[in-house]
Coordinates of C-alpha atoms in Angstrom, one line a residue:
X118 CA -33.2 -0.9 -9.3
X119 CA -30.1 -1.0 -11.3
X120 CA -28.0 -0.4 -8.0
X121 CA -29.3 -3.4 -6.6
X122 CA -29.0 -5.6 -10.1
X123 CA -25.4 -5.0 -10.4
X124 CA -25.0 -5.7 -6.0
X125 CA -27.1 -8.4 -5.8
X126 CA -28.4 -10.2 -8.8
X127 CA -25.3 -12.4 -9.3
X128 CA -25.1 -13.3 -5.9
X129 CA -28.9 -14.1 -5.5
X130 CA -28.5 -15.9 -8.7
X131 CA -25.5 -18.5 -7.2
X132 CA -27.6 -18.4 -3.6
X133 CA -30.8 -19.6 -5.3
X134 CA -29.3 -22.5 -7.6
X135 CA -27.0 -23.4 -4.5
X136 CA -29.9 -23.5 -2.0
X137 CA -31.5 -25.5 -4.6
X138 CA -29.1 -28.0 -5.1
X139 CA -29.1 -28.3 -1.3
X140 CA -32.5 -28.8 -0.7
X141 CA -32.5 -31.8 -3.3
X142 CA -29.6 -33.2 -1.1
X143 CA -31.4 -33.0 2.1
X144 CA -34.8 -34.2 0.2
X145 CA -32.7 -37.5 -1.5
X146 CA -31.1 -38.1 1.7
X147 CA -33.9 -38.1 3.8
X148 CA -32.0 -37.4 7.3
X149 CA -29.6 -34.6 8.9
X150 CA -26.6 -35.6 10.9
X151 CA -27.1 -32.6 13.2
X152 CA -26.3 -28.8 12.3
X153 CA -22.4 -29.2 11.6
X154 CA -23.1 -31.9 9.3
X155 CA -25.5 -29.8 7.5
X156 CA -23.0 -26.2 7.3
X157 CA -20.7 -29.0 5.5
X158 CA -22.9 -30.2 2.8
X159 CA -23.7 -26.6 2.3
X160 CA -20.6 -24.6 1.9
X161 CA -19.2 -27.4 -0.2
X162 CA -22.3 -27.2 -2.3
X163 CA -22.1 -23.3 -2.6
X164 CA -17.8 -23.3 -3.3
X165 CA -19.3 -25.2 -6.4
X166 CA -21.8 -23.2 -7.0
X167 CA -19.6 -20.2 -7.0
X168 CA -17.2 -21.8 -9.1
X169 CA -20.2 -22.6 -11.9
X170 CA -21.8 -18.9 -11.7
X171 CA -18.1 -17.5 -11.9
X172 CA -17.5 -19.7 -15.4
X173 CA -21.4 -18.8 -16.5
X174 CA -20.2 -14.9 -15.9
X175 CA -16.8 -15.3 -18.1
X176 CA -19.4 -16.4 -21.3
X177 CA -20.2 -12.6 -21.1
X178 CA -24.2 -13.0 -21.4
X179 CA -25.4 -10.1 -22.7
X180 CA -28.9 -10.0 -21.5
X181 CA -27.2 -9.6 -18.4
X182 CA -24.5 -7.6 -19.0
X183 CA -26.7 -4.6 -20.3
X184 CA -28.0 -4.4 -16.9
X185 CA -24.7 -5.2 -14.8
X186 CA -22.0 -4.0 -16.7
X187 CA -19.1 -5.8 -17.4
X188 CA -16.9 -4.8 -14.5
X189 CA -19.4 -5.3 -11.7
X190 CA -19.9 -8.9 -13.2
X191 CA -16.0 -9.3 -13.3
X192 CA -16.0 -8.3 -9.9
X193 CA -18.8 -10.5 -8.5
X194 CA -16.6 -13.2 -10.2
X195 CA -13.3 -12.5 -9.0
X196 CA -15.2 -12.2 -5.1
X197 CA -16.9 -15.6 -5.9
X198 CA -13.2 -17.4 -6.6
X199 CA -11.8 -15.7 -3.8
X200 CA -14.8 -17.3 -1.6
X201 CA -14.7 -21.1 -3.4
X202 CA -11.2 -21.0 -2.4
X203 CA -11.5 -20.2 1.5
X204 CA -14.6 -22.6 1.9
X205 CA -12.8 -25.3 0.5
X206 CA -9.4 -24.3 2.2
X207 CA -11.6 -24.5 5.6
X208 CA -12.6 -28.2 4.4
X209 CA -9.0 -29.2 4.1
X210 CA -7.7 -27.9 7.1
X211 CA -10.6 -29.2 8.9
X212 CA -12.1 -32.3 7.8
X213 CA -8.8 -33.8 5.7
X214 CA -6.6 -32.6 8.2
X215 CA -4.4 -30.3 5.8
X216 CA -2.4 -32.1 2.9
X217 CA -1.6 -35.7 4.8
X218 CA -4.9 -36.9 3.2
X219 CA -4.2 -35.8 -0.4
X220 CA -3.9 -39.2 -2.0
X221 CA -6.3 -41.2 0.9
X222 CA -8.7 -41.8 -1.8
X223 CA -10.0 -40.5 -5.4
X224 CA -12.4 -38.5 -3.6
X225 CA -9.6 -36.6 -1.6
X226 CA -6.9 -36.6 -4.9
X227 CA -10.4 -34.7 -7.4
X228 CA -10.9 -32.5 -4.1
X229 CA -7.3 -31.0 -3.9
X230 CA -7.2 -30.8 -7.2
X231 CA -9.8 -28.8 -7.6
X232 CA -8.2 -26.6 -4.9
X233 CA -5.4 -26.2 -6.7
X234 CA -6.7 -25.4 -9.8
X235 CA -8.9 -22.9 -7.9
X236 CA -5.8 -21.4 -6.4
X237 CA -4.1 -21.1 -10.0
X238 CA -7.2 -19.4 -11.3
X239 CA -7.6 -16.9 -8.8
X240 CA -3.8 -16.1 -9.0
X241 CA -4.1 -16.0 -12.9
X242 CA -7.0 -13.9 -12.6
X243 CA -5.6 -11.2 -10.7
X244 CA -2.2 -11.5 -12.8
X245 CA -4.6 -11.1 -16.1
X246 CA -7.7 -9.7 -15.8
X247 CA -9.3 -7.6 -12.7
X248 CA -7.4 -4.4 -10.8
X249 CA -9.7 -5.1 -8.1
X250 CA -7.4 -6.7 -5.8
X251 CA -3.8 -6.4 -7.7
X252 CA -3.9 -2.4 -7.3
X253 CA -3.5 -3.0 -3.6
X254 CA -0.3 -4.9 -3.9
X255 CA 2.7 -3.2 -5.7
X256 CA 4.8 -5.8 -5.3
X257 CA 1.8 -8.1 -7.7
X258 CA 1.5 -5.5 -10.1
X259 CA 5.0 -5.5 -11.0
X260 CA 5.0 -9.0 -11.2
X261 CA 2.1 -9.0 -13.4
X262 CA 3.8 -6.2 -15.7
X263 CA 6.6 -9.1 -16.2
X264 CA 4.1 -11.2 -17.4
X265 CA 2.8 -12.6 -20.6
X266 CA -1.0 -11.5 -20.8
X267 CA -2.4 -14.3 -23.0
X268 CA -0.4 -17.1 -21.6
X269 CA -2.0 -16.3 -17.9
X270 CA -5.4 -15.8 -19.6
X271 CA -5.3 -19.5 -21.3
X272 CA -4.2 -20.6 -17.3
X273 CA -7.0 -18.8 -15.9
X274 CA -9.4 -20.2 -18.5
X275 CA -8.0 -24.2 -18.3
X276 CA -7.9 -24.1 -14.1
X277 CA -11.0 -22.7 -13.8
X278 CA -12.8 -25.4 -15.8
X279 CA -10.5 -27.8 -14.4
X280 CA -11.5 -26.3 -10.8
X281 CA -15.2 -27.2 -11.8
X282 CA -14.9 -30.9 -13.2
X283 CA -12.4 -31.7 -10.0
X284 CA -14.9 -30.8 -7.7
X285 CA -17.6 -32.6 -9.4
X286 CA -15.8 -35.8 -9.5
X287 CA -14.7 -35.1 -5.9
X288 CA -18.4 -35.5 -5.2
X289 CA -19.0 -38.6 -7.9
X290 CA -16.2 -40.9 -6.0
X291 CA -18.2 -39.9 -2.4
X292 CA -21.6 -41.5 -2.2
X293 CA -23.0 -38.3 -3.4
X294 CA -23.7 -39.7 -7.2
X295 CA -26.5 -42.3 -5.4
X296 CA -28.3 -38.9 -3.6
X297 CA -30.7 -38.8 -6.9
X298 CA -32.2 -36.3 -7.7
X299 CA -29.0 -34.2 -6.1
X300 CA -26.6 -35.5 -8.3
X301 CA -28.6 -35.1 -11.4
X302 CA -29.2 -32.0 -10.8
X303 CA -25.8 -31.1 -9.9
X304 CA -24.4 -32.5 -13.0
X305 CA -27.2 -30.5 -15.4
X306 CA -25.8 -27.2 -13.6
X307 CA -22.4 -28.0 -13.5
X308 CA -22.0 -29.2 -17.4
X309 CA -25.1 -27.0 -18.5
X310 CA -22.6 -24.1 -17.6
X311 CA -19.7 -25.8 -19.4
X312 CA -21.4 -26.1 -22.5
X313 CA -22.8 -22.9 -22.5
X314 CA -19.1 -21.8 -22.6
X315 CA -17.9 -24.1 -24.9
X316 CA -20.7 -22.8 -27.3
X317 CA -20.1 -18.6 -26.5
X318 CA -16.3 -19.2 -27.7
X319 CA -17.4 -21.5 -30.8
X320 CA -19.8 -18.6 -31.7
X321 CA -16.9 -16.2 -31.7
X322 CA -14.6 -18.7 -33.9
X323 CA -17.5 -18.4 -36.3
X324 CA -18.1 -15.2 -36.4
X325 CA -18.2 -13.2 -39.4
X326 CA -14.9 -11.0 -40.4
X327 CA -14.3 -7.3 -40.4
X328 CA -11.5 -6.0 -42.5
X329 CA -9.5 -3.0 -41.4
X330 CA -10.2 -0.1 -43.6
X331 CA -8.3 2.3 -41.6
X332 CA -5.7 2.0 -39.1
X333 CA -3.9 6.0 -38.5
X334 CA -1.8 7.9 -35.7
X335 CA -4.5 10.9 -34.7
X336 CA -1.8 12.0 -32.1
X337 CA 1.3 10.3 -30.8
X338 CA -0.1 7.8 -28.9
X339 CA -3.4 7.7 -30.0
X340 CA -4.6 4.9 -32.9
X341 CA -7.5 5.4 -34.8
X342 CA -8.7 1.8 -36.4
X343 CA -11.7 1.2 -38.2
X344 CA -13.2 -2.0 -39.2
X345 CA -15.8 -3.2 -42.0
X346 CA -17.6 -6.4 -41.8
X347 CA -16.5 -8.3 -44.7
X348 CA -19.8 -9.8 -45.3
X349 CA -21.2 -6.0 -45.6
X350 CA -23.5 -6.1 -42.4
X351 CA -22.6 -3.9 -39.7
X352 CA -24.0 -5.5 -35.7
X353 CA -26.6 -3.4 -34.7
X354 CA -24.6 -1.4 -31.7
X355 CA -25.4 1.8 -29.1
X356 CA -23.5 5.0 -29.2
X357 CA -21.2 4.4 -26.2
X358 CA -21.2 0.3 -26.3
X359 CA -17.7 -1.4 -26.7
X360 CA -16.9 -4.5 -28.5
X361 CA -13.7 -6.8 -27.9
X362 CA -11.6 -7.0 -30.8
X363 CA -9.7 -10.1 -32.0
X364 CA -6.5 -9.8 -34.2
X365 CA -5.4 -13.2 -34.7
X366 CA -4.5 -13.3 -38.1
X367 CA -1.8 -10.3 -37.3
X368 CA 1.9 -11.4 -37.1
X369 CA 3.4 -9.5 -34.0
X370 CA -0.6 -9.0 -32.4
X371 CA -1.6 -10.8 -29.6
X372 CA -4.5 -13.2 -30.4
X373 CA -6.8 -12.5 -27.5
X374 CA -9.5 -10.2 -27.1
X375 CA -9.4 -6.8 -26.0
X376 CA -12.4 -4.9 -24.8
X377 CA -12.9 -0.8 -26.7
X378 CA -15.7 1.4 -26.8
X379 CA -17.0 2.3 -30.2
X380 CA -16.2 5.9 -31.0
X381 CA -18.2 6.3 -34.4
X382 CA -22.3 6.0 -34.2
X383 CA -24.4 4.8 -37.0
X384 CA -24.3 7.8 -39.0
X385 CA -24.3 9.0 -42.6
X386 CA -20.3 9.2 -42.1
X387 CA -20.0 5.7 -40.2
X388 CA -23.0 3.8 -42.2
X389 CA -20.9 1.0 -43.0
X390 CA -18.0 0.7 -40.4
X391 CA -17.1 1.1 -36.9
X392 CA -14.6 3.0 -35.5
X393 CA -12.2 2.6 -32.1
X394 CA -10.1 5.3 -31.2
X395 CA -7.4 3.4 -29.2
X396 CA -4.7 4.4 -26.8
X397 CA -1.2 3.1 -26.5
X398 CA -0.9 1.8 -22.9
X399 CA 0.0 -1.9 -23.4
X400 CA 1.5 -4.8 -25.1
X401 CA -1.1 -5.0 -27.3
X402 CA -2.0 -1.6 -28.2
X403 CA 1.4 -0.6 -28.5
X404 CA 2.1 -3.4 -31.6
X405 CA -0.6 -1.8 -33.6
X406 CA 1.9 -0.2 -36.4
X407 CA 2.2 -3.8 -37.1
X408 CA -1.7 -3.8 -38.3
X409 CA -2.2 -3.1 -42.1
X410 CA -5.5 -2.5 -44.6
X411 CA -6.8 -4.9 -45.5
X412 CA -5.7 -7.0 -42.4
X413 CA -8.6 -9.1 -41.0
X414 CA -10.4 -9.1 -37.2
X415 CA -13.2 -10.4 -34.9
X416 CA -15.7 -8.3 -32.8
X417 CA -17.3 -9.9 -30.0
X418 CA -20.3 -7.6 -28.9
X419 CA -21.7 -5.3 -28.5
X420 CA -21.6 -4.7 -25.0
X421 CA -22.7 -1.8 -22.4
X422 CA -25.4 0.0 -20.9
X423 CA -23.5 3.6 -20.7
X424 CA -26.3 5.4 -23.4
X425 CA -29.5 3.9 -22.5
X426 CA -32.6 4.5 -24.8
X427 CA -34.9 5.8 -21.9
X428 CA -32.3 8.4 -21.3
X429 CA -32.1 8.9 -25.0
X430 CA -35.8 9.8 -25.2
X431 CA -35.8 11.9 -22.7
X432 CA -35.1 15.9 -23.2
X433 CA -32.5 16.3 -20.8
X434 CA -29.2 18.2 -21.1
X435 CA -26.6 15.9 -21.5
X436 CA -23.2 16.7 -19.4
X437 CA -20.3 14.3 -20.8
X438 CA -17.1 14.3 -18.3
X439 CA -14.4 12.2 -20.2
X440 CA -10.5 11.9 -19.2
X441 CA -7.9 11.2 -21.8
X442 CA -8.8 8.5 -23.8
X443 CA -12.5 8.1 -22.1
X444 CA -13.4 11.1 -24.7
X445 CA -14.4 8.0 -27.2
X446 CA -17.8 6.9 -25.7
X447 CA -19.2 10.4 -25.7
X448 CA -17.7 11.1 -28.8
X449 CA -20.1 8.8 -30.3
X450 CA -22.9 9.7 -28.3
X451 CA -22.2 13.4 -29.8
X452 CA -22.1 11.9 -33.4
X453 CA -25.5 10.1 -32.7
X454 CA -27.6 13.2 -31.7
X455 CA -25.5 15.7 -33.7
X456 CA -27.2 13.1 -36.6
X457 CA -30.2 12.8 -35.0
X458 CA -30.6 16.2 -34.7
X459 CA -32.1 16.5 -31.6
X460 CA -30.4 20.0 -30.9
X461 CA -30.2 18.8 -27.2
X462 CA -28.0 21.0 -24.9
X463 CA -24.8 18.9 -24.6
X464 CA -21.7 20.3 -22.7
X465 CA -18.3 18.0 -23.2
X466 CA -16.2 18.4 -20.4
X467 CA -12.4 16.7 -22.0
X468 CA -9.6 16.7 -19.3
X469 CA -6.5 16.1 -20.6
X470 CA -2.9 15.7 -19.2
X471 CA -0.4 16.8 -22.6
X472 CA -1.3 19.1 -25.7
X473 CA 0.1 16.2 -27.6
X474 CA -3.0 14.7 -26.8
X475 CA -5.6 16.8 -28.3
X476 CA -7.3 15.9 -31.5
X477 CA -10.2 16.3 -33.2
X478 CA -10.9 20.2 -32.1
X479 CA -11.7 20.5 -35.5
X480 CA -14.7 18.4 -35.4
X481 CA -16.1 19.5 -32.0
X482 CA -16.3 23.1 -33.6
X483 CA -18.3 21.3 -36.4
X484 CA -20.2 20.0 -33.9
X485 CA -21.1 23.1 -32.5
X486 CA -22.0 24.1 -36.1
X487 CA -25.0 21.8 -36.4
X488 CA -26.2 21.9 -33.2
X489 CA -26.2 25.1 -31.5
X490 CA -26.7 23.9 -28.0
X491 CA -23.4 22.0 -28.0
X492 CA -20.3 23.2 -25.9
X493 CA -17.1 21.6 -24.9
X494 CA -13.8 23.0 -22.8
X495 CA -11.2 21.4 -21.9
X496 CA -8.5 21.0 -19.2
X497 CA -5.1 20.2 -18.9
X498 CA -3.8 18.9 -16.0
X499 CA 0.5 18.8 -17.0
X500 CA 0.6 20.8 -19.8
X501 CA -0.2 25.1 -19.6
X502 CA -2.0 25.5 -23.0
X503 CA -2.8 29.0 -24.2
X504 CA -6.9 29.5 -23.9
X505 CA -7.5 26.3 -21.8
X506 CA -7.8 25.8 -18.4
X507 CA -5.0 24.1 -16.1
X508 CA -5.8 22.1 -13.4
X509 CA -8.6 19.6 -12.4
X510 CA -12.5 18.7 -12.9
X511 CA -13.2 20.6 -9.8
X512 CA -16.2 22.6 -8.2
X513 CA -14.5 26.2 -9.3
X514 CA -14.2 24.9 -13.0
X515 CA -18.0 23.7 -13.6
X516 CA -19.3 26.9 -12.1
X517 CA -16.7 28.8 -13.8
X518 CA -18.2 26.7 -17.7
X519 CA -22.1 27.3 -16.4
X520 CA -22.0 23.3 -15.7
X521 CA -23.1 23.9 -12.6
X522 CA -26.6 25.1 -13.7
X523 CA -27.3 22.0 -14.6
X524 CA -27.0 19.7 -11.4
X525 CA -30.6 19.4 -11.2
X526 CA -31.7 18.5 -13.8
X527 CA -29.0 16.9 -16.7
X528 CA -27.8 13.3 -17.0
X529 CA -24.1 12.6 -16.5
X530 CA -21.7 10.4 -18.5
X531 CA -18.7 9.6 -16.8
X532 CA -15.6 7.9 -18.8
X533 CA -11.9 8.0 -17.9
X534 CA -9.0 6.8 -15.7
X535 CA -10.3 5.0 -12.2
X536 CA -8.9 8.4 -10.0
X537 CA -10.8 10.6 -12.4
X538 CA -14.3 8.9 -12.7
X539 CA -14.1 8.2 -8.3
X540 CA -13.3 12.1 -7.8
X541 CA -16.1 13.2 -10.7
X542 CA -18.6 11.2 -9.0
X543 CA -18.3 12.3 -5.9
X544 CA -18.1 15.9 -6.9
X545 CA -21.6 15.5 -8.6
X546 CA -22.7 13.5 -5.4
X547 CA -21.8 16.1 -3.3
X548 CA -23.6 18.9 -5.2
X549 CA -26.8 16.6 -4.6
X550 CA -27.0 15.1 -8.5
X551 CA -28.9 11.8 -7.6
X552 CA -26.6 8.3 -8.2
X553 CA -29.4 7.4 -11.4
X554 CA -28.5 10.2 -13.3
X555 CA -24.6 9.7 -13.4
X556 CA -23.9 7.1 -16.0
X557 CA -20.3 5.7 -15.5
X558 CA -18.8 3.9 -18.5
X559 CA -15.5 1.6 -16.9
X560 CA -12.7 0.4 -18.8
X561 CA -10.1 -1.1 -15.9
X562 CA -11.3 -4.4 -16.8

């Protein structure tokens, strides 16, 4: 079921209020003008459609999201531009007769308009936001290395709105806005979506505050930051969920959002805080020296479905595979049962590429302390470190840890680099561990 959610539900979703908004048309019109007429009317409706689901995705709604997950929705809305864009390219070039007709009318100005905003969204996307298509091109990635992140973010937000009311006008200069009860219905959807927006990024704005309380080096790349809510109420949040945290107030921080999994639980050592352990790879995370106590954020969250309470309530061994920096999401799921004490057999599986980037061995052996039934190793994949293995997560190491003992019957939690989570997976696929119990936590978003 959740395999076909994150597929399908999106699409069925824009297919359902586009063949809606169809059928109104053909019911207000009350005639066809033969079957090419009618694949018009219909791909220009669903380009819009698309274009309204895809803004309705970025407001991040949660009771969605849980089931989803935040990169599948990203995807299904970076797929959904991509689409808009060649239906209504295919409208140009053959209806309008390429770019001769652009200033024929107002109808034809809003329509390549909107095409053009389209075009600058999709491009700002990929420069900004989703690896799905820019990891295929070198020659884009390096061009999006040279840019400025929050300047192609605040493009990608203004065209893709501007994409939206284009097309709608398109269709309010055309005799569309007399089809009633098409064009009311049209204009509900399209600035129903708008609003919604408009009122998801208020909410933020208003949000309460969280005050950094601790911002430390735990290796050489490797920040640990934790936050307070200023108003002393801490968001109810899941070990293993992720929030995206705002800096705004902090000279020499970009203002926009970045999205980081939670690494603290609510625990007798976290009750009043959250913690992000948070790698330098970026911009943004690289300017963090630059944050003090006492210096003030945002959280917009929580998000994620990586820790899900039937799973919790169940009395499975837990196996928790984490690369680098994905350690964090299991880290707090460690913290939650070690504080539950639920003495559940968990095994951490942490590969790493550097001894530099080892920390907190002292608190797995605590770990292991209360609970009994907890084990970790760990694997370095650059570095030869005295009483670790060197290499990969492969099929000789989990039989070599006792791991593979568990392939019937344990739930496994995925988190790390895109190449690590793709070859884990398919290891466990391949030693028959069903797709339901491997839980994949993303962060290439």
């Amino acid at each position: 079921m959740k395999i076909f959610m994150e597929r399908w539900l999106l699409p069925l979703i824009s297919f359902v209020i586009g063949g809606g908004l169809f059928a109104l048309y053909l019911v207000s019109i009350g005639e066809s003008n033969g079957f090419t007429w009618l694949i018009t009317v219909y791909s220009a409706i669903m380009a819009h459609t698309f274009m309204v689901v895809g803004l309705f995705i970025a407001s991040r709604p949660r009771f969605l999201e849980k089931h989803i997950g935040m990169p599948k929705m990203y995807e299904t809305h970076a797929v959904m531009t991509l689409l808009a864009c060649l239906i209504i390219l295919f409208h140009i070039i053959h209806f309008w007769s390429g770019v001769g007709a652009m200033f024929r009318s107002l109808t034809t100005i809003f329509g390549y308009l909107a095409f053009i905003c389209m075009l600058c969204g999709l491009l700002s996307g990929m420069l900004s936001l989703s690896g799905m298509f820019i990891q295929k091109f070198p020659a884009l990635l390096k061009i999006k290395e040279g840019l400025n992140r929050e300047v192609m973010l605040w493009v990608h937000r203004i065209t893709g709105i501007g994409a939206i009311v284009f097309a709608y006008l398109q269709q309010f200069f055309t005799f569309t806005r007399f089809v009633q009860p098409y064009f009311t219905a049209l204009t509900i959807v399209t600035f129903g979506t708008i609003a919604y927006y408009l009122i998801w990024k208020l909410s933020i704005a208003m949000s309460s505050k969280f005050e950094v309380v601790r911002i430390e080096k735990e290796t050489p790349t490797l920040w640990a930051l934790e936050l307070k809510p200023v108003n002393g109420k801490l968001p109810t949040y899941r070990p293993g969920d992720y929030f995206s945290i705002y800096l705004k107030d902090v000279d020499g921080v970009g203002s926009e959002a970045h999205p980081f999994s939670v690494s603290s639980a609510i625990t007798e050592e976290f009750p009043d805080r959250i913690q992000f352990m948070i790698k330098e790879s970026g911009d943004w995370s690289g300017s963090l020296d630059k944050v003090q106590v006492g210096d003030k954020a945002k959280l917009d969250g929580p998000y994620g479905d990586y820790y899900q309470p039937a799973i919790e309530a169940s009395d499975k061994p837990f196996v928790l595979l984490a690369g680098g920096i994905g350690l964090t999401p299991n880290l707090a799921i460690i913290r939650h049962e070690i504080e539950e004490s639920t003495q559940r057999r968990i095994h951490l599986i942490w590969a790493l590429s550097l001894k530099e980037d080892t920390f907190m061995l002292d608190d797995l052996e605590a770990f292991k302390k209360d609970n009994p039934n907890f084990d970790y190793d760990l694997i370095y994949s650059v570095d030869e470190v005295e009483n670790y293995d060197h290499g990969f997560i492969s099929d000789k190491f989990l039989e070599k840890i006792g791991v593979h003992e568990l392939y019937g019957d344990a739930e496994f939690f995925i988190c790390g680099p895109g190449v690590m989570i793709n070859a884990t997976k398919d290891l466990l696929l391949n030693n028959e561990v069903e797709q339901e119990r491997i839980h994949i936590d993303e962060f290439d978003f």
